[in-house]
PDB file of C-alpha atoms and ligand atoms in Angstrom:
ATOM      1  CA  UNK A   1     109.694  68.415 106.510  1.00 83.00           C
ATOM      2  CA  UNK A   2     112.036  70.609 104.413  1.00 87.00           C
ATOM      3  CA  UNK A   3     111.361  74.111 103.113  1.00 93.00           C
ATOM      4  CA  UNK A   4     114.449  75.367 101.322  1.00 96.00           C
ATOM      5  CA  UNK A   5     112.915  75.720  97.855  1.00 98.00           C
ATOM      6  CA  UNK A   6     109.589  77.556  97.667  1.00 98.00           C
ATOM      7  CA  UNK A   7     107.342  77.573  94.612  1.00 98.00           C
ATOM      8  CA  UNK A   8     104.849  80.419  94.165  1.00 98.00           C
ATOM      9  CA  UNK A   9     101.990  80.204  91.616  1.00 98.00           C
ATOM     10  CA  UNK A  10     100.875  83.679  90.522  1.00 98.00           C
ATOM     11  CA  UNK A  11     103.262  86.620  90.153  1.00 97.00           C
ATOM     12  CA  UNK A  12     100.689  89.283  91.079  1.00 94.00           C
ATOM     13  CA  UNK A  13     100.696  91.638  94.022  1.00 91.00           C
ATOM     14  CA  UNK A  14     100.752  88.866  96.644  1.00 94.00           C
ATOM     15  CA  UNK A  15     102.891  86.285  94.829  1.00 97.00           C
ATOM     16  CA  UNK A  16     105.634  88.828  94.229  1.00 97.00           C
ATOM     17  CA  UNK A  17     105.526  90.003  97.853  1.00 97.00           C
ATOM     18  CA  UNK A  18     105.815  86.391  99.061  1.00 98.00           C
ATOM     19  CA  UNK A  19     108.739  85.833  96.650  1.00 98.00           C
ATOM     20  CA  UNK A  20     110.430  88.962  98.038  1.00 98.00           C
ATOM     21  CA  UNK A  21     110.299  87.828 101.661  1.00 98.00           C
ATOM     22  CA  UNK A  22     111.251  84.222 100.842  1.00 98.00           C
ATOM     23  CA  UNK A  23     114.353  85.196  98.831  1.00 98.00           C
ATOM     24  CA  UNK A  24     115.340  87.784 101.460  1.00 97.00           C
ATOM     25  CA  UNK A  25     115.214  84.996 104.067  1.00 97.00           C
ATOM     26  CA  UNK A  26     117.737  82.982 102.028  1.00 98.00           C
ATOM     27  CA  UNK A  27     115.263  80.554 100.408  1.00 98.00           C
ATOM     28  CA  UNK A  28     115.323  79.552  96.744  1.00 98.00           C
ATOM     29  CA  UNK A  29     112.187  80.644  94.903  1.00 98.00           C
ATOM     30  CA  UNK A  30     110.438  79.450  91.754  1.00 98.00           C
ATOM     31  CA  UNK A  31     107.887  82.165  90.805  1.00 98.00           C
ATOM     32  CA  UNK A  32     105.481  80.974  88.121  1.00 98.00           C
ATOM     33  CA  UNK A  33     102.699  82.637  86.193  1.00 98.00           C
ATOM     34  CA  UNK A  34     100.801  81.803  83.020  1.00 98.00           C
ATOM     35  CA  UNK A  35     101.174  85.394  81.863  1.00 97.00           C
ATOM     36  CA  UNK A  36     104.679  86.486  80.700  1.00 97.00           C
ATOM     37  CA  UNK A  37     103.803  90.167  81.179  1.00 97.00           C
ATOM     38  CA  UNK A  38     102.745  89.435  84.799  1.00 96.00           C
ATOM     39  CA  UNK A  39     106.170  87.814  85.341  1.00 97.00           C
ATOM     40  CA  UNK A  40     107.875  90.885  83.903  1.00 97.00           C
ATOM     41  CA  UNK A  41     105.845  93.204  86.153  1.00 96.00           C
ATOM     42  CA  UNK A  42     106.561  90.818  89.035  1.00 96.00           C
ATOM     43  CA  UNK A  43     110.329  91.119  88.483  1.00 95.00           C
ATOM     44  CA  UNK A  44     110.002  94.932  88.386  1.00 96.00           C
ATOM     45  CA  UNK A  45     107.950  94.928  91.616  1.00 95.00           C
ATOM     46  CA  UNK A  46     110.471  92.627  93.289  1.00 96.00           C
ATOM     47  CA  UNK A  47     113.334  94.855  92.354  1.00 96.00           C
ATOM     48  CA  UNK A  48     111.457  98.006  93.457  1.00 96.00           C
ATOM     49  CA  UNK A  49     110.597  96.318  96.782  1.00 96.00           C
ATOM     50  CA  UNK A  50     114.268  95.540  97.429  1.00 97.00           C
ATOM     51  CA  UNK A  51     115.386  99.032  96.348  1.00 95.00           C
ATOM     52  CA  UNK A  52     113.121 100.543  98.973  1.00 95.00           C
ATOM     53  CA  UNK A  53     114.722  98.319 101.627  1.00 95.00           C
ATOM     54  CA  UNK A  54     118.193  99.442 100.452  1.00 96.00           C
ATOM     55  CA  UNK A  55     117.107 103.090 100.737  1.00 96.00           C
ATOM     56  CA  UNK A  56     115.952 102.399 104.320  1.00 95.00           C
ATOM     57  CA  UNK A  57     119.287 100.647 104.932  1.00 95.00           C
ATOM     58  CA  UNK A  58     117.577  97.359 105.765  1.00 94.00           C
ATOM     59  CA  UNK A  59     119.467  95.544 102.963  1.00 95.00           C
ATOM     60  CA  UNK A  60     122.713  96.208 101.067  1.00 96.00           C
ATOM     61  CA  UNK A  61     123.033  96.225  97.299  1.00 95.00           C
ATOM     62  CA  UNK A  62     124.986  92.942  97.687  1.00 96.00           C
ATOM     63  CA  UNK A  63     122.112  91.332  99.671  1.00 96.00           C
ATOM     64  CA  UNK A  64     119.701  92.395  96.923  1.00 96.00           C
ATOM     65  CA  UNK A  65     121.816  90.906  94.135  1.00 96.00           C
ATOM     66  CA  UNK A  66     121.983  87.616  96.069  1.00 97.00           C
ATOM     67  CA  UNK A  67     118.233  87.618  96.787  1.00 97.00           C
ATOM     68  CA  UNK A  68     117.357  88.423  93.157  1.00 97.00           C
ATOM     69  CA  UNK A  69     119.611  85.586  92.002  1.00 97.00           C
ATOM     70  CA  UNK A  70     117.658  83.164  94.201  1.00 98.00           C
ATOM     71  CA  UNK A  71     114.391  83.888  92.333  1.00 98.00           C
ATOM     72  CA  UNK A  72     113.684  82.047  89.117  1.00 97.00           C
ATOM     73  CA  UNK A  73     110.645  83.526  87.369  1.00 97.00           C
ATOM     74  CA  UNK A  74     109.116  81.217  84.821  1.00 98.00           C
ATOM     75  CA  UNK A  75     105.980  80.431  82.814  1.00 97.00           C
ATOM     76  CA  UNK A  76     106.895  76.723  82.843  1.00 97.00           C
ATOM     77  CA  UNK A  77     105.004  75.214  85.744  1.00 96.00           C
ATOM     78  CA  UNK A  78     107.123  72.013  85.554  1.00 97.00           C
ATOM     79  CA  UNK A  79     109.835  73.956  87.426  1.00 97.00           C
ATOM     80  CA  UNK A  80     107.564  73.742  90.517  1.00 98.00           C
ATOM     81  CA  UNK A  81     108.432  70.022  90.689  1.00 98.00           C
ATOM     82  CA  UNK A  82     111.707  70.924  92.497  1.00 97.00           C
ATOM     83  CA  UNK A  83     109.950  72.738  95.378  1.00 98.00           C
ATOM     84  CA  UNK A  84     109.516  71.606  98.989  1.00 98.00           C
ATOM     85  CA  UNK A  85     106.543  73.931  99.459  1.00 98.00           C
ATOM     86  CA  UNK A  86     104.364  75.409  96.711  1.00 98.00           C
ATOM     87  CA  UNK A  87     102.187  78.432  97.629  1.00 98.00           C
ATOM     88  CA  UNK A  88      99.263  79.052  95.304  1.00 98.00           C
ATOM     89  CA  UNK A  89      98.745  82.866  95.049  1.00 98.00           C
ATOM     90  CA  UNK A  90      96.863  83.113  91.751  1.00 96.00           C
ATOM     91  CA  UNK A  91      93.675  85.005  90.915  1.00 92.00           C
ATOM     92  CA  UNK A  92      90.845  84.605  93.484  1.00 88.00           C
ATOM     93  CA  UNK A  93      88.665  82.324  91.363  1.00 90.00           C
ATOM     94  CA  UNK A  94      87.674  78.849  92.496  1.00 92.00           C
ATOM     95  CA  UNK A  95      87.860  77.366  88.985  1.00 95.00           C
ATOM     96  CA  UNK A  96      91.400  78.685  88.440  1.00 96.00           C
ATOM     97  CA  UNK A  97      92.474  77.420  91.871  1.00 97.00           C
ATOM     98  CA  UNK A  98      91.050  73.927  91.256  1.00 97.00           C
ATOM     99  CA  UNK A  99      92.805  73.719  87.911  1.00 98.00           C
ATOM    100  CA  UNK A 100      96.167  74.798  89.456  1.00 98.00           C
ATOM    101  CA  UNK A 101      95.788  72.292  92.305  1.00 98.00           C
ATOM    102  CA  UNK A 102      95.027  69.431  89.916  1.00 98.00           C
ATOM    103  CA  UNK A 103      98.214  70.313  88.038  1.00 98.00           C
ATOM    104  CA  UNK A 104     100.266  70.612  91.247  1.00 98.00           C
ATOM    105  CA  UNK A 105      98.947  67.212  92.314  1.00 97.00           C
ATOM    106  CA  UNK A 106     100.734  65.792  89.249  1.00 97.00           C
ATOM    107  CA  UNK A 107     103.925  67.841  89.231  1.00 97.00           C
ATOM    108  CA  UNK A 108     104.739  68.593  92.892  1.00 98.00           C
ATOM    109  CA  UNK A 109     107.379  66.383  94.589  1.00 96.00           C
ATOM    110  CA  UNK A 110     105.944  63.546  96.668  1.00 95.00           C
ATOM    111  CA  UNK A 111     105.622  64.873 100.201  1.00 94.00           C
ATOM    112  CA  UNK A 112     105.839  68.534  99.152  1.00 98.00           C
ATOM    113  CA  UNK A 113     103.459  70.856 101.012  1.00 98.00           C
ATOM    114  CA  UNK A 114     100.876  72.619  98.874  1.00 98.00           C
ATOM    115  CA  UNK A 115      99.563  75.844 100.423  1.00 98.00           C
ATOM    116  CA  UNK A 116      97.075  78.485  99.271  1.00 98.00           C
ATOM    117  CA  UNK A 117      96.971  82.209  99.963  1.00 98.00           C
ATOM    118  CA  UNK A 118      93.238  82.422  99.208  1.00 95.00           C
ATOM    119  CA  UNK A 119      91.301  85.087 101.112  1.00 91.00           C
ATOM    120  CA  UNK A 120      87.924  83.397 100.906  1.00 87.00           C
ATOM    121  CA  UNK A 121      87.820  79.885  99.459  1.00 93.00           C
ATOM    122  CA  UNK A 122      87.397  76.984 101.927  1.00 95.00           C
ATOM    123  CA  UNK A 123      90.714  75.221 102.629  1.00 98.00           C
ATOM    124  CA  UNK A 124      88.868  71.936 103.200  1.00 98.00           C
ATOM    125  CA  UNK A 125      87.138  72.203  99.800  1.00 96.00           C
ATOM    126  CA  UNK A 126      90.378  73.034  97.953  1.00 97.00           C
ATOM    127  CA  UNK A 127      92.211  70.202  99.759  1.00 98.00           C
ATOM    128  CA  UNK A 128      89.703  67.708  98.403  1.00 97.00           C
ATOM    129  CA  UNK A 129      91.079  68.344  94.896  1.00 96.00           C
ATOM    130  CA  UNK A 130      94.332  66.573  95.843  1.00 98.00           C
ATOM    131  CA  UNK A 131      95.059  62.840  95.955  1.00 98.00           C
ATOM    132  CA  UNK A 132      96.752  63.473  99.314  1.00 98.00           C
ATOM    133  CA  UNK A 133      94.778  66.303 100.986  1.00 98.00           C
ATOM    134  CA  UNK A 134      96.825  65.973 104.224  1.00 98.00           C
ATOM    135  CA  UNK A 135      99.603  67.956 102.547  1.00 98.00           C
ATOM    136  CA  UNK A 136      97.346  70.953 101.932  1.00 98.00           C
ATOM    137  CA  UNK A 137      97.128  74.014 104.189  1.00 98.00           C
ATOM    138  CA  UNK A 138      96.083  77.684 104.093  1.00 98.00           C
ATOM    139  CA  UNK A 139      98.902  80.237 104.322  1.00 98.00           C
ATOM    140  CA  UNK A 140      97.188  83.593 104.318  1.00 98.00           C
ATOM    141  CA  UNK A 141      99.563  86.546 103.994  1.00 98.00           C
ATOM    142  CA  UNK A 142      98.503  90.194 104.279  1.00 95.00           C
ATOM    143  CA  UNK A 143      99.028  93.019 101.812  1.00 89.00           C
ATOM    144  CA  UNK A 144     101.692  94.392 101.367  1.00 93.00           C
ATOM    145  CA  UNK A 145     103.452  91.140 102.282  1.00 97.00           C
ATOM    146  CA  UNK A 146     106.899  92.644 103.098  1.00 96.00           C
ATOM    147  CA  UNK A 147     105.336  95.148 105.530  1.00 95.00           C
ATOM    148  CA  UNK A 148     102.660  93.065 107.218  1.00 96.00           C
ATOM    149  CA  UNK A 149     103.776  90.929 110.165  1.00 97.00           C
ATOM    150  CA  UNK A 150     100.962  88.378 110.185  1.00 98.00           C
ATOM    151  CA  UNK A 151     100.356  85.056 108.460  1.00 98.00           C
ATOM    152  CA  UNK A 152      97.193  83.072 109.259  1.00 98.00           C
ATOM    153  CA  UNK A 153      98.037  79.374 108.988  1.00 98.00           C
ATOM    154  CA  UNK A 154      94.741  77.628 108.344  1.00 98.00           C
ATOM    155  CA  UNK A 155      94.021  74.008 109.048  1.00 98.00           C
ATOM    156  CA  UNK A 156      91.567  72.278 106.720  1.00 97.00           C
ATOM    157  CA  UNK A 157      89.737  69.195 107.955  1.00 98.00           C
ATOM    158  CA  UNK A 158      92.332  66.965 106.228  1.00 98.00           C
ATOM    159  CA  UNK A 159      95.573  68.939 107.001  1.00 98.00           C
ATOM    160  CA  UNK A 160      98.163  66.768 108.798  1.00 98.00           C
ATOM    161  CA  UNK A 161      99.986  67.995 111.893  1.00 98.00           C
ATOM    162  CA  UNK A 162     103.330  67.749 110.053  1.00 98.00           C
ATOM    163  CA  UNK A 163     102.034  69.943 107.214  1.00 98.00           C
ATOM    164  CA  UNK A 164     100.604  72.448 109.670  1.00 98.00           C
ATOM    165  CA  UNK A 165     103.686  72.640 111.871  1.00 98.00           C
ATOM    166  CA  UNK A 166     106.106  72.980 108.943  1.00 98.00           C
ATOM    167  CA  UNK A 167     103.993  75.829 107.548  1.00 98.00           C
ATOM    168  CA  UNK A 168     104.062  77.663 110.881  1.00 98.00           C
ATOM    169  CA  UNK A 169     107.862  77.178 110.958  1.00 98.00           C
ATOM    170  CA  UNK A 170     108.161  78.537 107.392  1.00 98.00           C
ATOM    171  CA  UNK A 171     106.100  81.628 108.310  1.00 98.00           C
ATOM    172  CA  UNK A 172     108.393  82.227 111.276  1.00 98.00           C
ATOM    173  CA  UNK A 173     111.482  81.735 109.108  1.00 98.00           C
ATOM    174  CA  UNK A 174     110.106  84.574 106.918  1.00 98.00           C
ATOM    175  CA  UNK A 175     110.061  86.791 110.012  1.00 98.00           C
ATOM    176  CA  UNK A 176     106.269  86.675 110.315  1.00 98.00           C
ATOM    177  CA  UNK A 177     104.089  85.994 113.319  1.00 98.00           C
ATOM    178  CA  UNK A 178     101.799  83.044 112.631  1.00 98.00           C
ATOM    179  CA  UNK A 179      98.397  82.584 114.185  1.00 98.00           C
ATOM    180  CA  UNK A 180      96.818  79.130 113.993  1.00 97.00           C
ATOM    181  CA  UNK A 181      93.327  79.180 112.649  1.00 96.00           C
ATOM    182  CA  UNK A 182      90.635  76.608 111.809  1.00 96.00           C
ATOM    183  CA  UNK A 183      89.032  76.709 108.389  1.00 97.00           C
ATOM    184  CA  UNK A 184      85.958  79.001 108.404  1.00 95.00           C
ATOM    185  CA  UNK A 185      84.598  81.735 106.118  1.00 95.00           C
ATOM    186  CA  UNK A 186      86.927  84.781 106.257  1.00 94.00           C
ATOM    187  CA  UNK A 187      89.253  82.856 108.610  1.00 97.00           C
ATOM    188  CA  UNK A 188      89.826  85.161 111.614  1.00 97.00           C
ATOM    189  CA  UNK A 189      91.095  88.561 110.477  1.00 97.00           C
ATOM    190  CA  UNK A 190      88.679  89.093 107.559  1.00 96.00           C
ATOM    191  CA  UNK A 191      85.812  87.633 109.576  1.00 96.00           C
ATOM    192  CA  UNK A 192      86.226  90.500 112.051  1.00 97.00           C
ATOM    193  CA  UNK A 193      87.663  93.219 109.781  1.00 97.00           C
ATOM    194  CA  UNK A 194      85.361  93.061 106.756  1.00 97.00           C
ATOM    195  CA  UNK A 195      82.035  93.128 108.679  1.00 98.00           C
ATOM    196  CA  UNK A 196      83.474  96.100 110.616  1.00 98.00           C
ATOM    197  CA  UNK A 197      84.133  97.924 107.319  1.00 98.00           C
ATOM    198  CA  UNK A 198      80.642  96.934 106.103  1.00 98.00           C
ATOM    199  CA  UNK A 199      79.157  98.399 109.294  1.00 98.00           C
ATOM    200  CA  UNK A 200      81.010 101.663 108.642  1.00 98.00           C
ATOM    201  CA  UNK A 201      79.363 101.731 105.154  1.00 98.00           C
ATOM    202  CA  UNK A 202      75.962 101.187 106.845  1.00 98.00           C
ATOM    203  CA  UNK A 203      76.736 104.130 109.168  1.00 98.00           C
ATOM    204  CA  UNK A 204      77.540 106.305 106.141  1.00 98.00           C
ATOM    205  CA  UNK A 205      74.483 105.102 104.231  1.00 98.00           C
ATOM    206  CA  UNK A 206      72.236 105.881 107.208  1.00 98.00           C
ATOM    207  CA  UNK A 207      73.671 109.384 107.400  1.00 98.00           C
ATOM    208  CA  UNK A 208      75.018 108.951 110.932  1.00 98.00           C
ATOM    209  CA  UNK A 209      78.159 110.912 110.059  1.00 98.00           C
ATOM    210  CA  UNK A 210      80.318 111.842 107.066  1.00 98.00           C
ATOM    211  CA  UNK A 211      83.035 109.490 105.763  1.00 98.00           C
ATOM    212  CA  UNK A 212      85.700 111.727 107.320  1.00 98.00           C
ATOM    213  CA  UNK A 213      83.946 111.703 110.676  1.00 98.00           C
ATOM    214  CA  UNK A 214      83.376 107.941 110.697  1.00 98.00           C
ATOM    215  CA  UNK A 215      87.057 107.415 109.930  1.00 98.00           C
ATOM    216  CA  UNK A 216      88.188 109.980 112.484  1.00 98.00           C
ATOM    217  CA  UNK A 217      85.934 108.279 115.044  1.00 98.00           C
ATOM    218  CA  UNK A 218      87.646 104.911 114.575  1.00 98.00           C
ATOM    219  CA  UNK A 219      91.149 106.408 114.383  1.00 98.00           C
ATOM    220  CA  UNK A 220      90.793 108.568 117.464  1.00 98.00           C
ATOM    221  CA  UNK A 221      88.252 106.568 119.441  1.00 98.00           C
ATOM    222  CA  UNK A 222      89.470 103.044 118.774  1.00 98.00           C
ATOM    223  CA  UNK A 223      93.125 103.746 117.906  1.00 98.00           C
ATOM    224  CA  UNK A 224      92.837 102.242 114.423  1.00 97.00           C
ATOM    225  CA  UNK A 225      95.774 103.485 112.313  1.00 96.00           C
ATOM    226  CA  UNK A 226      93.396 104.080 109.386  1.00 97.00           C
ATOM    227  CA  UNK A 227      89.625 104.595 109.336  1.00 98.00           C
ATOM    228  CA  UNK A 228      87.458 101.743 107.974  1.00 98.00           C
ATOM    229  CA  UNK A 229      86.304 103.635 104.835  1.00 98.00           C
ATOM    230  CA  UNK A 230      89.834 104.689 103.904  1.00 98.00           C
ATOM    231  CA  UNK A 231      90.885 101.081 104.440  1.00 96.00           C
ATOM    232  CA  UNK A 232      88.070  99.881 102.178  1.00 97.00           C
ATOM    233  CA  UNK A 233      89.376 102.221  99.462  1.00 97.00           C
ATOM    234  CA  UNK A 234      92.843 100.701  99.933  1.00 93.00           C
ATOM    235  CA  UNK A 235      91.655  97.078  99.806  1.00 89.00           C
ATOM    236  CA  UNK A 236      89.291  97.715  96.866  1.00 91.00           C
ATOM    237  CA  UNK A 237      85.512  97.883  97.317  1.00 97.00           C
ATOM    238  CA  UNK A 238      84.995  94.928  94.937  1.00 94.00           C
ATOM    239  CA  UNK A 239      87.233  92.766  97.162  1.00 88.00           C
ATOM    240  CA  UNK A 240      85.446  93.942 100.326  1.00 95.00           C
ATOM    241  CA  UNK A 241      82.079  93.081  98.709  1.00 96.00           C
ATOM    242  CA  UNK A 242      83.280  89.683  97.496  1.00 92.00           C
ATOM    243  CA  UNK A 243      84.545  88.703 100.971  1.00 92.00           C
ATOM    244  CA  UNK A 244      81.299  89.938 102.617  1.00 95.00           C
ATOM    245  CA  UNK A 245      79.238  87.864 100.144  1.00 95.00           C
ATOM    246  CA  UNK A 246      81.273  84.732 100.918  1.00 92.00           C
ATOM    247  CA  UNK A 247      80.864  85.243 104.682  1.00 94.00           C
ATOM    248  CA  UNK A 248      77.104  85.842 104.293  1.00 96.00           C
ATOM    249  CA  UNK A 249      76.587  82.844 102.010  1.00 95.00           C
ATOM    250  CA  UNK A 250      78.696  80.426 104.023  1.00 93.00           C
ATOM    251  CA  UNK A 251      77.421  81.533 107.440  1.00 95.00           C
ATOM    252  CA  UNK A 252      73.795  81.728 106.192  1.00 96.00           C
ATOM    253  CA  UNK A 253      73.175  84.682 108.520  1.00 96.00           C
ATOM    254  CA  UNK A 254      71.590  87.937 107.310  1.00 95.00           C
ATOM    255  CA  UNK A 255      73.631  89.923 109.837  1.00 96.00           C
ATOM    256  CA  UNK A 256      76.468  89.623 107.286  1.00 97.00           C
ATOM    257  CA  UNK A 257      74.457  91.201 104.394  1.00 98.00           C
ATOM    258  CA  UNK A 258      76.555  93.725 102.452  1.00 98.00           C
ATOM    259  CA  UNK A 259      75.458  97.377 102.766  1.00 98.00           C
ATOM    260  CA  UNK A 260      73.480  98.449  99.676  1.00 98.00           C
ATOM    261  CA  UNK A 261      75.771 101.511  99.335  1.00 98.00           C
ATOM    262  CA  UNK A 262      78.759  99.161  98.997  1.00 98.00           C
ATOM    263  CA  UNK A 263      76.998  97.234  96.200  1.00 98.00           C
ATOM    264  CA  UNK A 264      75.987 100.477  94.453  1.00 98.00           C
ATOM    265  CA  UNK A 265      79.551 101.800  94.544  1.00 98.00           C
ATOM    266  CA  UNK A 266      80.936  98.575  93.074  1.00 98.00           C
ATOM    267  CA  UNK A 267      78.251  98.659  90.308  1.00 98.00           C
ATOM    268  CA  UNK A 268      79.288 102.245  89.566  1.00 98.00           C
ATOM    269  CA  UNK A 269      82.949 101.179  89.257  1.00 98.00           C
ATOM    270  CA  UNK A 270      83.961 103.293  92.272  1.00 98.00           C
ATOM    271  CA  UNK A 271      86.333 100.709  93.662  1.00 97.00           C
ATOM    272  CA  UNK A 272      88.648 102.895  95.781  1.00 97.00           C
ATOM    273  CA  UNK A 273      92.223 103.878  95.112  1.00 94.00           C
ATOM    274  CA  UNK A 274      92.632 101.629  92.105  1.00 90.00           C
ATOM    275  CA  UNK A 275      89.929 103.576  90.216  1.00 95.00           C
ATOM    276  CA  UNK A 276      90.846 106.886  91.885  1.00 97.00           C
ATOM    277  CA  UNK A 277      87.371 107.121  93.388  1.00 98.00           C
ATOM    278  CA  UNK A 278      85.770 105.347  96.328  1.00 98.00           C
ATOM    279  CA  UNK A 279      84.664 106.834  99.623  1.00 98.00           C
ATOM    280  CA  UNK A 280      87.391 109.428  98.905  1.00 98.00           C
ATOM    281  CA  UNK A 281      88.874 110.833  95.674  1.00 98.00           C
ATOM    282  CA  UNK A 282      92.528 110.139  94.735  1.00 96.00           C
TER     283      UNK A 282
HETATM  284  P1  LIG B   1      96.705  89.510  91.318  1.00 56.92           P
HETATM  285  O1  LIG B   1      95.572  89.691  90.403  1.00 56.92           O
HETATM  286  O2  LIG B   1      97.606  90.691  91.594  1.00 56.92           O
HETATM  287  O3  LIG B   1      97.666  88.305  90.785  1.00 56.92           O
HETATM  288  C1  LIG B   1      97.160  87.070  90.383  1.00 56.92           C
HETATM  289  C2  LIG B   1      98.153  86.475  89.403  1.00 56.92           C
HETATM  290  O4  LIG B   1      97.747  85.114  89.170  1.00 56.92           O
HETATM  291  C3  LIG B   1      98.161  87.157  88.047  1.00 56.92           C
HETATM  292  O5  LIG B   1      99.499  87.570  87.727  1.00 56.92           O
HETATM  293  C4  LIG B   1      97.692  86.072  87.079  1.00 56.92           C
HETATM  294  O6  LIG B   1      98.312  86.121  85.798  1.00 56.92           O
HETATM  295  C5  LIG B   1      98.072  84.804  87.845  1.00 56.92           C
HETATM  296  N1  LIG B   1      97.365  83.613  87.387  1.00 56.92           N
HETATM  297  C6  LIG B   1      96.074  83.467  87.014  1.00 56.92           C
HETATM  298  N2  LIG B   1      95.820  82.181  86.656  1.00 56.92           N
HETATM  299  C7  LIG B   1      96.973  81.496  86.824  1.00 56.92           C
HETATM  300  C8  LIG B   1      97.367  80.155  86.603  1.00 56.92           C
HETATM  301  N3  LIG B   1      96.488  79.238  86.154  1.00 56.92           N
HETATM  302  N4  LIG B   1      98.628  79.782  86.884  1.00 56.92           N
HETATM  303  C9  LIG B   1      99.515  80.711  87.319  1.00 56.92           C
HETATM  304  N5  LIG B   1      99.221  82.017  87.547  1.00 56.92           N
HETATM  305  C10 LIG B   1      97.976  82.402  87.292  1.00 56.92           C
HETATM  306  O7  LIG B   1      96.063  88.947  92.660  1.00 56.92           O
HETATM  307  P2  LIG B   1      96.608  89.094  94.177  1.00 56.92           P
HETATM  308  O8  LIG B   1      96.028  90.305  94.785  1.00 56.92           O
HETATM  309  O9  LIG B   1      98.096  88.890  94.176  1.00 56.92           O
HETATM  310  O10 LIG B   1      95.894  87.858  94.878  1.00 56.92           O
HETATM  311  C11 LIG B   1      96.357  86.538  94.749  1.00 56.92           C
HETATM  312  C12 LIG B   1      95.756  85.648  95.796  1.00 56.92           C
HETATM  313  O11 LIG B   1      96.080  86.193  97.118  1.00 56.92           O
HETATM  314  C13 LIG B   1      94.222  85.599  95.781  1.00 56.92           C
HETATM  315  O12 LIG B   1      93.813  84.279  96.139  1.00 56.92           O
HETATM  316  C14 LIG B   1      93.794  86.605  96.823  1.00 56.92           C
HETATM  317  O13 LIG B   1      92.528  86.325  97.400  1.00 56.92           O
HETATM  318  C15 LIG B   1      94.886  86.406  97.866  1.00 56.92           C
HETATM  319  N6  LIG B   1      95.104  87.564  98.747  1.00 56.92           N
HETATM  320  C16 LIG B   1      95.057  88.829  98.275  1.00 56.92           C
HETATM  321  C17 LIG B   1      95.258  89.878  99.137  1.00 56.92           C
HETATM  322  C18 LIG B   1      95.255  91.304  98.630  1.00 56.92           C
HETATM  323  O14 LIG B   1      95.083  92.251  99.446  1.00 56.92           O
HETATM  324  N7  LIG B   1      95.406  91.527  97.323  1.00 56.92           N
HETATM  325  C19 LIG B   1      95.530  89.639 100.505  1.00 56.92           C
HETATM  326  C20 LIG B   1      95.587  88.321 100.972  1.00 56.92           C
HETATM  327  C21 LIG B   1      95.362  87.259 100.073  1.00 56.92           C
END
């Protein structure tokens, strides 16, 4: 299966990062969003991302001009009909994702792969929206996409081997390492990482140590590059809570219950770096 032209639905943080790595790898990109201002911000983010690579001498100005020319940003979703692979990277909302997939089912080329970058929705459930669910797969990138080496390629119950293998090959073409994962709540990385962060919040809530000490413990004692509470602030406490709630609901196991301090902080609007206040102040 071919993957020379990549469609991306959603020009937010993740969609723009995926567009950046695809165009840098020489692929043609159609970046679509319903919101013109998101497309404008996406273009600015793309250009800033490339500028930083030029300043680190990882790309030349000529490479950047060529890469930028390979990205067509549009609010007309019909343009996705030219793509070999379409990666859905829109807002994390099941209703929005179902609506996008129903539209892609109509406009995507026959045989095109349809992938989703969802962090928490079941790949099997999303696949069931399509007339041909065998062409659907999870392609879970990490944030920030240009810097993070991993892609989880997730097989839903209906995903065909050809879809799966082409998606792994695409991830590798983008310079990423792919791990092959079965569909399950949180997939692999968030299933391990987010409960670990939640446990750090329990440790803080129970007064076992201060936030600084908990983070220093995991940095110095477990060689984590960043402590779990600082990482929660970076991810966004609302996102951490949402993923924890999905894992708890889908696994049906109270060991995954979110810490009450995490819920309180989200209710207070202390979401981490994006609100300048979380476990730390920014
Ligand atoms: P974001 O809010 O930055 O961007 C989402 C974009 O989707 C917005 O620009 C919005 O206008 C657009 N959108 C909404 N409805 C649309 C529609 N019907 N058609 C086209 N575009 C539409 O979100 P994000 O952080 O980039 O996350 C996108 C996806 O990636 C989510 O599924 C999220 O779970 C997943 N993800 C996020 C992270 C992360 O750390 N942010 C990491 C891995 C995966």
